[in-house]
Short mmCIF file of C-alpha atoms and ligand atoms in Angstrom, two decimals:
data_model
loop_
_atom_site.label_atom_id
_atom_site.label_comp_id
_atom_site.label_asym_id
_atom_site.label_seq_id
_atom_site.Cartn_x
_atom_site.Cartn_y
_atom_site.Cartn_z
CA UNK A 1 20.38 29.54 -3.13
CA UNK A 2 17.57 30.74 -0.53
CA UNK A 3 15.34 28.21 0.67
CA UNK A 4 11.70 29.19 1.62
CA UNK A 5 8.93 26.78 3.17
CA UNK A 6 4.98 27.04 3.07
CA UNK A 7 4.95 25.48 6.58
CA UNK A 8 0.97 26.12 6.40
CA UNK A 9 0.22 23.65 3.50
CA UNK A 10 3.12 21.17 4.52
CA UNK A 11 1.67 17.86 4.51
CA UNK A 12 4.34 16.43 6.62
CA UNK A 13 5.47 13.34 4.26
CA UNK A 14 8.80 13.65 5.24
CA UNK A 15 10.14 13.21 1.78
CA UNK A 16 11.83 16.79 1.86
CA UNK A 17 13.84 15.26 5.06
CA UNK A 18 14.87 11.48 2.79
CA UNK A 19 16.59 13.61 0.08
CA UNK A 20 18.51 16.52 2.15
CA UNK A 21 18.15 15.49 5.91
CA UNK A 22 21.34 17.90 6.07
CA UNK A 23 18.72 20.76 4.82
CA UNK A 24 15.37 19.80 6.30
CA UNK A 25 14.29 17.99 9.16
CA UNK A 26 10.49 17.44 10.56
CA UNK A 27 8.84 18.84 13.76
CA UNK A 28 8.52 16.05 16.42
CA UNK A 29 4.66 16.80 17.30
CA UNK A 30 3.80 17.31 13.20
CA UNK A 31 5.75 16.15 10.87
CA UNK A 32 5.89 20.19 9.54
CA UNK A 33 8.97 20.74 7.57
CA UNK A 34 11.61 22.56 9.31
CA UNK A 35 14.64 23.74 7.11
CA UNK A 36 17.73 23.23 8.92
CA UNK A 37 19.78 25.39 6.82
CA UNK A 38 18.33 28.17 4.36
CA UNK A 39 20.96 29.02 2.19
CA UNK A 40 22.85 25.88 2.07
CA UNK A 41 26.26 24.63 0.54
CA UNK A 42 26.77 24.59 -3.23
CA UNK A 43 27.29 20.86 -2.70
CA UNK A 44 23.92 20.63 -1.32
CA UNK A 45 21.75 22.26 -4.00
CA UNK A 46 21.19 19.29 -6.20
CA UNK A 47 19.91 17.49 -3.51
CA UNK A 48 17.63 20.48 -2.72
CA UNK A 49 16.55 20.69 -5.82
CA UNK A 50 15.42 17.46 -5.84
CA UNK A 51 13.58 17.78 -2.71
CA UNK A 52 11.33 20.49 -3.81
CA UNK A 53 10.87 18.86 -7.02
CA UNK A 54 9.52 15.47 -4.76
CA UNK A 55 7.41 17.31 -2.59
CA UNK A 56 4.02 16.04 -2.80
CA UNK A 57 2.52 19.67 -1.58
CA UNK A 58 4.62 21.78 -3.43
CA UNK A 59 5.58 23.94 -0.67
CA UNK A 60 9.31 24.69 -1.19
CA UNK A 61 10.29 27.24 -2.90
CA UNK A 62 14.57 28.21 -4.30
CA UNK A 63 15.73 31.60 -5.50
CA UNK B 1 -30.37 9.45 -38.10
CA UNK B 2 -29.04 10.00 -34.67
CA UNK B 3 -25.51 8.05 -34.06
CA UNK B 4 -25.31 6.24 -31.18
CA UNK B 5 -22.15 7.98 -28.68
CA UNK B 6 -19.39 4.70 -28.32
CA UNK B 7 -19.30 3.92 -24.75
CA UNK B 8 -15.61 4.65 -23.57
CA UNK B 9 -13.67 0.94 -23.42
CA UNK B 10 -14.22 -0.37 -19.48
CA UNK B 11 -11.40 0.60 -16.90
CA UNK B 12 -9.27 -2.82 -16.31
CA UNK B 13 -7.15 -4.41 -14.03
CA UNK B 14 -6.58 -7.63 -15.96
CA UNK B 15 -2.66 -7.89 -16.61
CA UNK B 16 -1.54 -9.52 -19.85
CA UNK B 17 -0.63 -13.62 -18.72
CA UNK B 18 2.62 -13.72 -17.97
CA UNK B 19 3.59 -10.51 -16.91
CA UNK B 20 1.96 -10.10 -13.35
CA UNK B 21 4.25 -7.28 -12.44
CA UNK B 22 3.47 -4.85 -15.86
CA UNK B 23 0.31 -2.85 -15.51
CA UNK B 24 -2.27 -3.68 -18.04
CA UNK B 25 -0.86 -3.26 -21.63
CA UNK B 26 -4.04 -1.60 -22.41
CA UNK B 27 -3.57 1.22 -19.78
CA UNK B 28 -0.03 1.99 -20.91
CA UNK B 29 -0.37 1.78 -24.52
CA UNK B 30 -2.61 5.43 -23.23
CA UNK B 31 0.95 6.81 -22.44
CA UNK B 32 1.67 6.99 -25.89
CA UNK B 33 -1.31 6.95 -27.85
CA UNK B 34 -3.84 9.16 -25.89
CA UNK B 35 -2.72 10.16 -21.97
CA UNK B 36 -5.59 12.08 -20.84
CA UNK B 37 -8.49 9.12 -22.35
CA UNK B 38 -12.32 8.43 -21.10
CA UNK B 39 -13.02 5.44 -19.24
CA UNK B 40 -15.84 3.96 -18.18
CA UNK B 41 -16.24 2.44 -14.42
CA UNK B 42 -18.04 -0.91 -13.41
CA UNK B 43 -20.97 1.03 -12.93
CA UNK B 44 -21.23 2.56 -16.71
CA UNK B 45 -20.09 5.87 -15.31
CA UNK B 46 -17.43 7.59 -16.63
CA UNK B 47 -13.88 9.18 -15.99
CA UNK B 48 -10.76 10.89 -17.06
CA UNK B 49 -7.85 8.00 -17.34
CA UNK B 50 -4.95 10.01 -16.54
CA UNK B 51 -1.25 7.81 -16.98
CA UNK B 52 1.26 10.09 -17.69
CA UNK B 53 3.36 11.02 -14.81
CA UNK B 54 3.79 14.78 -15.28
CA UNK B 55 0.16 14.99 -15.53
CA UNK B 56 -0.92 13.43 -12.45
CA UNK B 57 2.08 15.68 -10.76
CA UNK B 58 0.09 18.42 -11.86
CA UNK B 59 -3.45 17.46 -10.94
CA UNK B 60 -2.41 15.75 -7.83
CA UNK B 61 -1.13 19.43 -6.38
CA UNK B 62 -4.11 21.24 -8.12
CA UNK B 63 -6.45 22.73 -5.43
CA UNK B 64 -9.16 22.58 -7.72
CA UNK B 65 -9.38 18.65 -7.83
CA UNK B 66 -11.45 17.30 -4.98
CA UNK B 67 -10.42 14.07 -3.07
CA UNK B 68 -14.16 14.39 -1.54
CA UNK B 69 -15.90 11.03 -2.17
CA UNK B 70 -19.43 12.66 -1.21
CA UNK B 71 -19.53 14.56 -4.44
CA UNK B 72 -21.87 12.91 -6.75
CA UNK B 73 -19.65 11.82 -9.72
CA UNK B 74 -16.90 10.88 -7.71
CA UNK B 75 -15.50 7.69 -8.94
CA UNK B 76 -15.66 4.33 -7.02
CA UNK B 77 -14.14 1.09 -7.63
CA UNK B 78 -16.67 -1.06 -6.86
CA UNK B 79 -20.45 -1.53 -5.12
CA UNK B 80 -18.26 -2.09 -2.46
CA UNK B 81 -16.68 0.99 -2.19
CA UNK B 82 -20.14 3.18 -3.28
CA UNK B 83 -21.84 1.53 -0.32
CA UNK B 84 -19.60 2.17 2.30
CA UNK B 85 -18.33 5.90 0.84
CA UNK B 86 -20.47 7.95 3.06
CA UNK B 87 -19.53 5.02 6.14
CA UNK B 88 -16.06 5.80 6.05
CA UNK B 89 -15.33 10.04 5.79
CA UNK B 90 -11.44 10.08 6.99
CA UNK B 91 -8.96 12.58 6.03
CA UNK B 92 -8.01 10.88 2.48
CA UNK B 93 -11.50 12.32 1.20
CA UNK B 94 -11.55 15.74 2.68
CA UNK B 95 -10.32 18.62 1.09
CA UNK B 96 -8.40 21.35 2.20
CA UNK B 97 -8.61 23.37 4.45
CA UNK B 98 -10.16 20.70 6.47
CA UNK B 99 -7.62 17.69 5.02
CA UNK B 100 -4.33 19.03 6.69
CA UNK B 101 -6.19 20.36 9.47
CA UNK B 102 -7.78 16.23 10.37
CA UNK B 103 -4.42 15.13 8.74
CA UNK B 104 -1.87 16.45 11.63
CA UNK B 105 -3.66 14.98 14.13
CA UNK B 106 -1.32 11.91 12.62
CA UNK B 107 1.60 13.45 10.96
CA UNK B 108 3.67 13.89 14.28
CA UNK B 109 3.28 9.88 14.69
CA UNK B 110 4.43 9.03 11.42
CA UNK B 111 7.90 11.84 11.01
CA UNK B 112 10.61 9.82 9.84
CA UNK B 113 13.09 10.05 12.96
CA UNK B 114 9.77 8.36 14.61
CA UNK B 115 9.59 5.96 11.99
CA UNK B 116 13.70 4.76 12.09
CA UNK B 117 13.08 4.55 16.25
CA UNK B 118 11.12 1.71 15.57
CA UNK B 119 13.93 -0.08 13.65
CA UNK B 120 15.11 -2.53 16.81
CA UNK B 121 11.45 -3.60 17.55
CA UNK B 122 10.12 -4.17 13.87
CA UNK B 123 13.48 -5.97 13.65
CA UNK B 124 12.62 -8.06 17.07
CA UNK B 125 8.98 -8.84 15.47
CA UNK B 126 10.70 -9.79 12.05
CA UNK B 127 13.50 -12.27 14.09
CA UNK B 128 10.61 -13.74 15.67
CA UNK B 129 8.35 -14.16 12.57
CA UNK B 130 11.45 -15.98 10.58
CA UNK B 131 12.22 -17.94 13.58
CA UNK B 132 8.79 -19.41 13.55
CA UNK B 133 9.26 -20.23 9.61
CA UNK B 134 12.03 -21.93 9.68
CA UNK B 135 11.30 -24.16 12.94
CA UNK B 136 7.80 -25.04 10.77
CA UNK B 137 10.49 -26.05 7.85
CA UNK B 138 9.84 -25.46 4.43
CA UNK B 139 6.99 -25.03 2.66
CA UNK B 140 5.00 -22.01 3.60
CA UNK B 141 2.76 -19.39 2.83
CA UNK B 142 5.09 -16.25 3.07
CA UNK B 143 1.74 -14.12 3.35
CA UNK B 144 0.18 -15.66 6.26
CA UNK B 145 3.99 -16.67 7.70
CA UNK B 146 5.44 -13.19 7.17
CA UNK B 147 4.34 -10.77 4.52
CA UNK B 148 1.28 -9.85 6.74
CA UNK B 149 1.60 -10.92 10.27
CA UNK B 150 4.74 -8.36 9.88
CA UNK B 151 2.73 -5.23 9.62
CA UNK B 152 -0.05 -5.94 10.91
CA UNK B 153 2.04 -6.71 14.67
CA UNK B 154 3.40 -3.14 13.90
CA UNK B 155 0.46 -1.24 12.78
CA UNK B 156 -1.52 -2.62 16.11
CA UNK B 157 1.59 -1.74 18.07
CA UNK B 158 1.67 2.06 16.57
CA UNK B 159 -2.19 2.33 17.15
CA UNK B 160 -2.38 0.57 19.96
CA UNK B 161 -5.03 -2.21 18.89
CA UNK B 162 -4.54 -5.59 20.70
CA UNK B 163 -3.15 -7.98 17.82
CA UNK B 164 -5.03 -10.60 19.42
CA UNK B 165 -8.09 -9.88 17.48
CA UNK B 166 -6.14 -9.63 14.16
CA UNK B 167 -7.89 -12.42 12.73
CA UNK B 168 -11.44 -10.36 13.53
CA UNK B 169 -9.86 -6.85 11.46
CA UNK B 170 -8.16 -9.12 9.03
CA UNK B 171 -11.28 -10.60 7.52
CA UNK B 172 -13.54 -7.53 8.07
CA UNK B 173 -10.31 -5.60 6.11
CA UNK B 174 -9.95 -7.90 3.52
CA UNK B 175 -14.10 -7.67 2.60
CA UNK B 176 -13.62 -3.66 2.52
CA UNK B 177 -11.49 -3.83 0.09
CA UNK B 178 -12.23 -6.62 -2.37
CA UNK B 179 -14.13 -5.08 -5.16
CA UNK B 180 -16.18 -8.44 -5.74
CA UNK B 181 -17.56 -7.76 -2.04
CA UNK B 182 -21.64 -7.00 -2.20
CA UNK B 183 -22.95 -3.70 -1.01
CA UNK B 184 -24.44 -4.91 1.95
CA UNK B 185 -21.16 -7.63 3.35
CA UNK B 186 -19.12 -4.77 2.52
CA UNK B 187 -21.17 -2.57 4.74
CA UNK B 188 -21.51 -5.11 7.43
CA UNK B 189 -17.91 -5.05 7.91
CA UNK B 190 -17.24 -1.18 7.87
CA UNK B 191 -19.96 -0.82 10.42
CA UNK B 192 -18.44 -4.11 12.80
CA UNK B 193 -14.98 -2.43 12.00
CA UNK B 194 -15.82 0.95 12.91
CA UNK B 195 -17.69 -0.12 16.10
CA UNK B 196 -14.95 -2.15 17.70
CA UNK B 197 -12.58 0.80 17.07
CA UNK B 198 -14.69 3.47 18.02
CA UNK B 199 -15.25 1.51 20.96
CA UNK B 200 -11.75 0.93 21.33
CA UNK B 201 -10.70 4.91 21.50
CA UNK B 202 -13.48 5.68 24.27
CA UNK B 203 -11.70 2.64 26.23
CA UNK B 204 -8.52 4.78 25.64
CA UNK B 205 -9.99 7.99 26.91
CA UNK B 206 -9.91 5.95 30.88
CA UNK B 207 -6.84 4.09 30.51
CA UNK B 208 -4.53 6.05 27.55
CA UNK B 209 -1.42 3.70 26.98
CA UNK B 210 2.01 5.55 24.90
CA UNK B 211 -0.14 4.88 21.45
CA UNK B 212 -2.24 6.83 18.33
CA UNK B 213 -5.56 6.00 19.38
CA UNK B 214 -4.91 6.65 23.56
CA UNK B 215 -3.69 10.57 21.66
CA UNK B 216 -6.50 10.44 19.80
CA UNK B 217 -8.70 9.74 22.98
CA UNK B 218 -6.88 11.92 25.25
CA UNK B 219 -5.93 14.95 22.60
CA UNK B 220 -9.44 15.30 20.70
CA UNK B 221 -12.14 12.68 21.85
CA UNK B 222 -12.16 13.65 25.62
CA UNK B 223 -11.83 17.20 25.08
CA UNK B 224 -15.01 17.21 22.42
CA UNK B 225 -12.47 18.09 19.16
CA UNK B 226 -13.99 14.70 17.86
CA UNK B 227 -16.74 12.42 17.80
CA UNK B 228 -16.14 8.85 18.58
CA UNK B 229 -17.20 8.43 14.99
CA UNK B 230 -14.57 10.76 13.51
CA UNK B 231 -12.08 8.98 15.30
CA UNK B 232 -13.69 5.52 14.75
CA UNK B 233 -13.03 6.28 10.83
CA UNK B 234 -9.98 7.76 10.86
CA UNK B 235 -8.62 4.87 13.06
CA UNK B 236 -10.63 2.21 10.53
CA UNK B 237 -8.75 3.66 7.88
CA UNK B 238 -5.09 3.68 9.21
CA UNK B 239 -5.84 -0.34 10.39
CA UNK B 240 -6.95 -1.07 6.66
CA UNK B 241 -4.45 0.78 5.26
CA UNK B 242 -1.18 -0.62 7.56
CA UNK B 243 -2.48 -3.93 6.60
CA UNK B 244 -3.06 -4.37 2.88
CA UNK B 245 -0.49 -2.53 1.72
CA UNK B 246 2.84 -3.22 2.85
CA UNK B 247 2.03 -6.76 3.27
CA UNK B 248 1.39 -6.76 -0.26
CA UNK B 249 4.40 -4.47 -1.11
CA UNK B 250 6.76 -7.61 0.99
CA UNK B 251 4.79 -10.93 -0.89
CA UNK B 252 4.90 -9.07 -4.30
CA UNK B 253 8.14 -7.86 -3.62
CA UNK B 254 9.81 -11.30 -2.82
CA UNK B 255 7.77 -12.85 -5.87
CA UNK B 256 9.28 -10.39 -8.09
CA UNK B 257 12.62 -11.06 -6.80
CA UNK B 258 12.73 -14.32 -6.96
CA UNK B 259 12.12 -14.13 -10.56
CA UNK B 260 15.18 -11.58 -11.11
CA UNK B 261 17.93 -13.48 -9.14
CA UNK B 262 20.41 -11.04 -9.80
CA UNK B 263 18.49 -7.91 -8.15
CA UNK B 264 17.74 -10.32 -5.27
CA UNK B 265 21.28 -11.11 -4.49
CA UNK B 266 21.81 -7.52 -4.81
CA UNK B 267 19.45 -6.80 -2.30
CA UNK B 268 20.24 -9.44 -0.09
CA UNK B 269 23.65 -8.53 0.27
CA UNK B 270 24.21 -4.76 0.19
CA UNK B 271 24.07 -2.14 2.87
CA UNK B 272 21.39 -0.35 4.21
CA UNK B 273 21.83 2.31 1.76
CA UNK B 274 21.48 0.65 -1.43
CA UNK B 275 18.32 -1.49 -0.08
CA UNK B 276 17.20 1.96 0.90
CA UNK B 277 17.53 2.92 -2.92
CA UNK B 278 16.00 -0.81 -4.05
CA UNK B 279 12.99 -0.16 -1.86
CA UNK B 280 12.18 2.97 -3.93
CA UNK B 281 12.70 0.81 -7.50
CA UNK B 282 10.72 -1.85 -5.82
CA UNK B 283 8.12 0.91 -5.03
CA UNK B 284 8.05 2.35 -8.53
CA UNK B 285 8.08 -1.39 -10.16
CA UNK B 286 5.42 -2.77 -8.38
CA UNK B 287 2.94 0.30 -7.38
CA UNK B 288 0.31 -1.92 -5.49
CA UNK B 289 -2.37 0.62 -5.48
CA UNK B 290 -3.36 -0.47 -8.97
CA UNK B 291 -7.16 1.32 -9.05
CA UNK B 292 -5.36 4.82 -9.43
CA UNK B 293 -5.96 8.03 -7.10
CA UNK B 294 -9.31 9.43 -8.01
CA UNK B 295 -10.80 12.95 -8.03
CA UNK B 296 -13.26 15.18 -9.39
CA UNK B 297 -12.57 18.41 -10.59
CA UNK B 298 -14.31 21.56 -9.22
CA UNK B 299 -13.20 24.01 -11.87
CA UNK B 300 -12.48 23.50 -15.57
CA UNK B 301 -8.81 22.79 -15.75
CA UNK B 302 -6.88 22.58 -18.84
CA UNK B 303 -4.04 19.44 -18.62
CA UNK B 304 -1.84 18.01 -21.26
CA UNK B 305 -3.98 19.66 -23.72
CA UNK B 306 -6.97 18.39 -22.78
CA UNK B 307 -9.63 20.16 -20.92
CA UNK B 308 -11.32 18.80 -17.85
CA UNK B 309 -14.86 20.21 -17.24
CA UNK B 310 -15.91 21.04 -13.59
CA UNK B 311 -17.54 18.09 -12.49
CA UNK B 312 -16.00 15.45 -14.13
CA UNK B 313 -13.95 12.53 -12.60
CA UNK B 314 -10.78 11.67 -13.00
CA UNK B 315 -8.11 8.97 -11.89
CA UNK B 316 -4.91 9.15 -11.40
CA UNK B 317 -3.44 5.89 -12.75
CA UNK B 318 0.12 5.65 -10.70
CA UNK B 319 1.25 2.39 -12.28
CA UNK B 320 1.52 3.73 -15.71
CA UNK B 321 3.01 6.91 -14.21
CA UNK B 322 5.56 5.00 -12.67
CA UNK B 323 6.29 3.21 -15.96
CA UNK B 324 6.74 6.63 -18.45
CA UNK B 325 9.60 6.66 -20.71
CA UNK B 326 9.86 10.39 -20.23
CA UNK B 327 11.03 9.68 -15.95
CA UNK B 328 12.02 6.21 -15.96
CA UNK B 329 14.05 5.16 -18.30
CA UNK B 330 13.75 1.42 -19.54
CA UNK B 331 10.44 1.72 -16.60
CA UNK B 332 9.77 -2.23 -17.18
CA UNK B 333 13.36 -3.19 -16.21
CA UNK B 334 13.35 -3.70 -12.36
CA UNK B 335 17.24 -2.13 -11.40
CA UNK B 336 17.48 -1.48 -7.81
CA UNK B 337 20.32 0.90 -8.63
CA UNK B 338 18.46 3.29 -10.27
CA UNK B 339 16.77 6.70 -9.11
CA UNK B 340 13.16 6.35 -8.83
CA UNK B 341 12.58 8.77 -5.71
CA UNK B 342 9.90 10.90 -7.90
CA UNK B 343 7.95 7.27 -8.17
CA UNK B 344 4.07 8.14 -7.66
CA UNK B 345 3.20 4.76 -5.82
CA UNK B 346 2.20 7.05 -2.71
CA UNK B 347 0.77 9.18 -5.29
CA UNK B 348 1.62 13.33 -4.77
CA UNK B 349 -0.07 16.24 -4.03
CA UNK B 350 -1.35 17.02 -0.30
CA UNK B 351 -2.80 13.72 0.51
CA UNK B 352 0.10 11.23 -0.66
CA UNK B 353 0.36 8.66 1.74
CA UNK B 354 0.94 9.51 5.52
CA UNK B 355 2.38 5.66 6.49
CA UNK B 356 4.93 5.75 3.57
CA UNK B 357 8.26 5.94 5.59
CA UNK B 358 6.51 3.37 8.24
CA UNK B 359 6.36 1.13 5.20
CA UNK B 360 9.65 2.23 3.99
CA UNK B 361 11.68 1.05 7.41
CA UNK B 362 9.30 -1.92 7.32
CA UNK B 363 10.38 -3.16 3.90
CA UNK B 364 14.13 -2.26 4.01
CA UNK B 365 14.30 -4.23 6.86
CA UNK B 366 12.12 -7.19 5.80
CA UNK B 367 13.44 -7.95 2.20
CA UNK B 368 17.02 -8.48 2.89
CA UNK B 369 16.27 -10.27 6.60
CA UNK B 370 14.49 -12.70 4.79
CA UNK B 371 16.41 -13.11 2.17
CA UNK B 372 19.91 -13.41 4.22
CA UNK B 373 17.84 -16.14 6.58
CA UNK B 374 16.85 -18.42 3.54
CA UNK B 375 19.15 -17.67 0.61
CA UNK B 376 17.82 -20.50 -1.07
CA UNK B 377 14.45 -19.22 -0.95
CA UNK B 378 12.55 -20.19 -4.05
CA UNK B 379 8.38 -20.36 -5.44
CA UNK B 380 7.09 -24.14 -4.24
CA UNK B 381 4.67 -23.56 -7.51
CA UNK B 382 5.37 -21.92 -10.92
CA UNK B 383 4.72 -18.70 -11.22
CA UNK B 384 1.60 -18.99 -13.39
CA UNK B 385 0.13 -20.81 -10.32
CA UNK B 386 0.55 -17.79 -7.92
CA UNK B 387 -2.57 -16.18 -7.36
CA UNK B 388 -2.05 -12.82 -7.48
CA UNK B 389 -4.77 -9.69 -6.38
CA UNK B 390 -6.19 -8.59 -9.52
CA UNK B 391 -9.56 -7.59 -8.24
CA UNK B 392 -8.69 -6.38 -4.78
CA UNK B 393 -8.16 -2.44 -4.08
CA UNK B 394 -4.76 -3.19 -3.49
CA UNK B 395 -2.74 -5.47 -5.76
CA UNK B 396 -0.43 -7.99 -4.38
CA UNK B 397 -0.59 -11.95 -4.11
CA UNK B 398 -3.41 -13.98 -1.84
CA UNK B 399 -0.63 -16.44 -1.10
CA UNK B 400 3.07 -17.44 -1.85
CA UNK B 401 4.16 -20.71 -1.82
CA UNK B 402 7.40 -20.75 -0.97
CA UNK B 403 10.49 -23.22 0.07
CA UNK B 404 14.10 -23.44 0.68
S1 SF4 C 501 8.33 17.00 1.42
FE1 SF4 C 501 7.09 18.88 1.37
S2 SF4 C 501 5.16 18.32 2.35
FE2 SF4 C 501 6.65 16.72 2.87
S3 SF4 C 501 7.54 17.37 4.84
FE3 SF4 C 501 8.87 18.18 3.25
S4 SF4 C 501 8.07 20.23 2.84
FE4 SF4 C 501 6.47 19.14 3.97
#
């Protein structure tokens, strides 16, 4: 799994960061999504999953 | 002979008696029977009624729907909320590229490691407000006790607005968004709202404290990036919107609870994980923002098989989202143990809500502190006796008698 981020049209809700903090985390002067960990852990990927599915903006992207 | 066109039945709020936590049967009964329907508005003009969840998903993220409540047919409550539309231009009805742009001028205040660093003082300010309850003794108004002195002590904290005057920015709130309010009271108090606070920021700009509006003076006020007014507005709308909603989200909340003993013992007693996980269900169950997100398209879009002309209005009804069969299964059971994360009761899309993991800290702390305090909290009136928020822009209760 390979993570990628439209950090331009993140809308900083932070929801990305509720389902896989292990994965994503925010920028302290933002709230922009910053992923923590771009291919991550098989045992992570449902979780990631999830997380782009919940994103209100859309912005993450799996391959 | 020329047929007269049926006017589309009128957008409601009224909830069938009895079941003050169900949206209105006649808004769900659209999830099934037609989920992309006409409405028509308090002011005979007329929208798109969309309730299904996947739907909204999809419009919510579409570019081509417009949050912009200058454009003529966008949809308004109320008189109330026509009059004061152009009054009030904050970030929640700007489109992009502009939205995001005004909208992380906030977003670095409201990350979620910011949010859980408030935990000890919101927990100080909730100690205090149920150590004031119970030396009054039993009965009480939870809204006035706790369910809104609560956030409204943290919202002025996090903007820096001296509580002190909470009972001036409590009434002027609660007229901007009661849909009964006339044009011109409802007007009155946008304009006294947005003066104080616009004053408020330039007072910043001399002496900035560690708050929003001293950034907001210091970052983009005193440099020229904004106008008193655009900060004014967007600090009018964070105040209205700190207050009315989680204090409605904790009242509602308990009243719901109380009449499901076995999901409030659950949340009472369980760890901060699983109230974590309630919060969400109570999120989903109760979705307070009962007048729906509302747009207008700016390109024919085709949605659920229907087609949307460019133009047109539409709302986003987030209460029957959050109660479709095809996500939530059994949706008008409350079960704190269930996944409800995808809930739409911030809606989605770009502009869903910036204060939602303020309000989440604020009510996984505040349900189960209350809760443990008085476990033999109970409603000092029947239910059908509670008053609850039908024609405000955010549902809730006015007041909750309660005793223990
Ligand atoms: S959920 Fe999406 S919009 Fe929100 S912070 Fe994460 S990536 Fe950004």
């Amino acid at each position: 799994m390979q993570i990628t981020v439209d950090a331009e049209k993140c809308c900083g809700a932070g929801q990305c960061v509720l389902v896989a903090p292990e994965v994503f985390d925010q920028r302290d002067e933002d709230g922009v999504v910053v992923v923590l960990d771009a291919t991550p852990p098989a045992d992570q990927h449902a979780l990631v999953e999830e997380a782009a599915q919940v994103c209100p903006a859309a912005v993450i992207t799996l391959s | 002979m020329t047929q007269t066109p049926v006017a589309p039945p009128a957008l409601t709020t009224q909830r069938a008696s009895g079941c003050p936590f169900d949206p209105p049967p006649s808004k769900t009964a659209l999830l099934e029977s037609e989920p992309i329907s006409r409405v028509s508005l308090w002011n005979g003009a007329t929208a798109w009624l969309v309730t299904r969840h996947a739907d909204q998903v999809t419009l919510l993220r579409d570019p081509r729907i417009s949050a912009d409540n200058r454009r003529p047919n966008y949809p308004s409550m109320s008189a109330a909320s026509e009059a004061t539309r152009d009054q009030i231009r904050a970030f929640i009805n700007m489109d992009e590229p502009e939205h995001n742009a005004e909208r992380r001028k906030f977003t670095g205040d409201f990350t979620i490691k910011r949010m859980r660093a408030l935990t000890p003082r919101i927990e100080q300010i909730i100690t205090d407000l149920l150590d004031a309850m119970e030396e009054a003794g039993p009965p009480t108004d939870l809204v006035t006790s706790f369910a809104l002195p609560l956030p409204s002590l943290v919202i002025c904290e996090l903007l820096g607005v001296p509580y002190s005057d909470h009972a001036f920015f409590q009434r002027n709130s609660a007229v901007m968004v009661d849909t009964r309010s006339t044009s011109e009271a409802a007007l009155a108090a946008t304009k006294e709202l947005g003066a104080y606070l616009g004053d408020l920021v330039e007072s910043k700009v001399a002496n900035p404290a560690d708050d929003l509006l001293s950034r907001l003076a210091t970052g983009y006020l005193k440099p020229g990036h904004s106008t008193k007014r655009q900060c004014a507005n967007e600090a009018l709308l964070l105040l209205v919107a700190g207050h009315e909603t989680t204090a409605n989200m904790i009242a509602l909340g308990t009243c719901a609870l109380l009449q499901n003993p076995a999901q409030l013992a659950a949340v009472r007693d369980s760890d901060p994980a699983r109230v974590a996980n309630a919060v969400e269900e109570m999120l989903r169950y109760l979705t307070i923002t009962h007048m729906g997100r509302r747009r207008v398209a700016t390109a024919d879009i085709e949605v659920g098989g229907q087609l949307i002309k460019a133009g047109e209005a539409l709302i986003c009804s987030g209460d029957t989202a959050n109660r479709d069969p095809e996500v939530f299964q059994d949706p008008y059971t409350l079960d704190i143990d269930r996944q409800a994360r995808q809930h739409l009761a911030f809606g989605s899309g770009p502009h869903q809500c910036l204060g939602q993991n303020l309000a989440r800290v604020e009510l996984q702390l505040a349900y189960p502190a209350l809760l443990r305090r008085f476990p033999g909290l109970r409603l000092d009136v029947p239910l059908e006796e509670i008053p609850f928020r039908t024609e405000m822009a955010v549902y809730g209760v006015h007041s909750l008698p309660v005793a223990w």
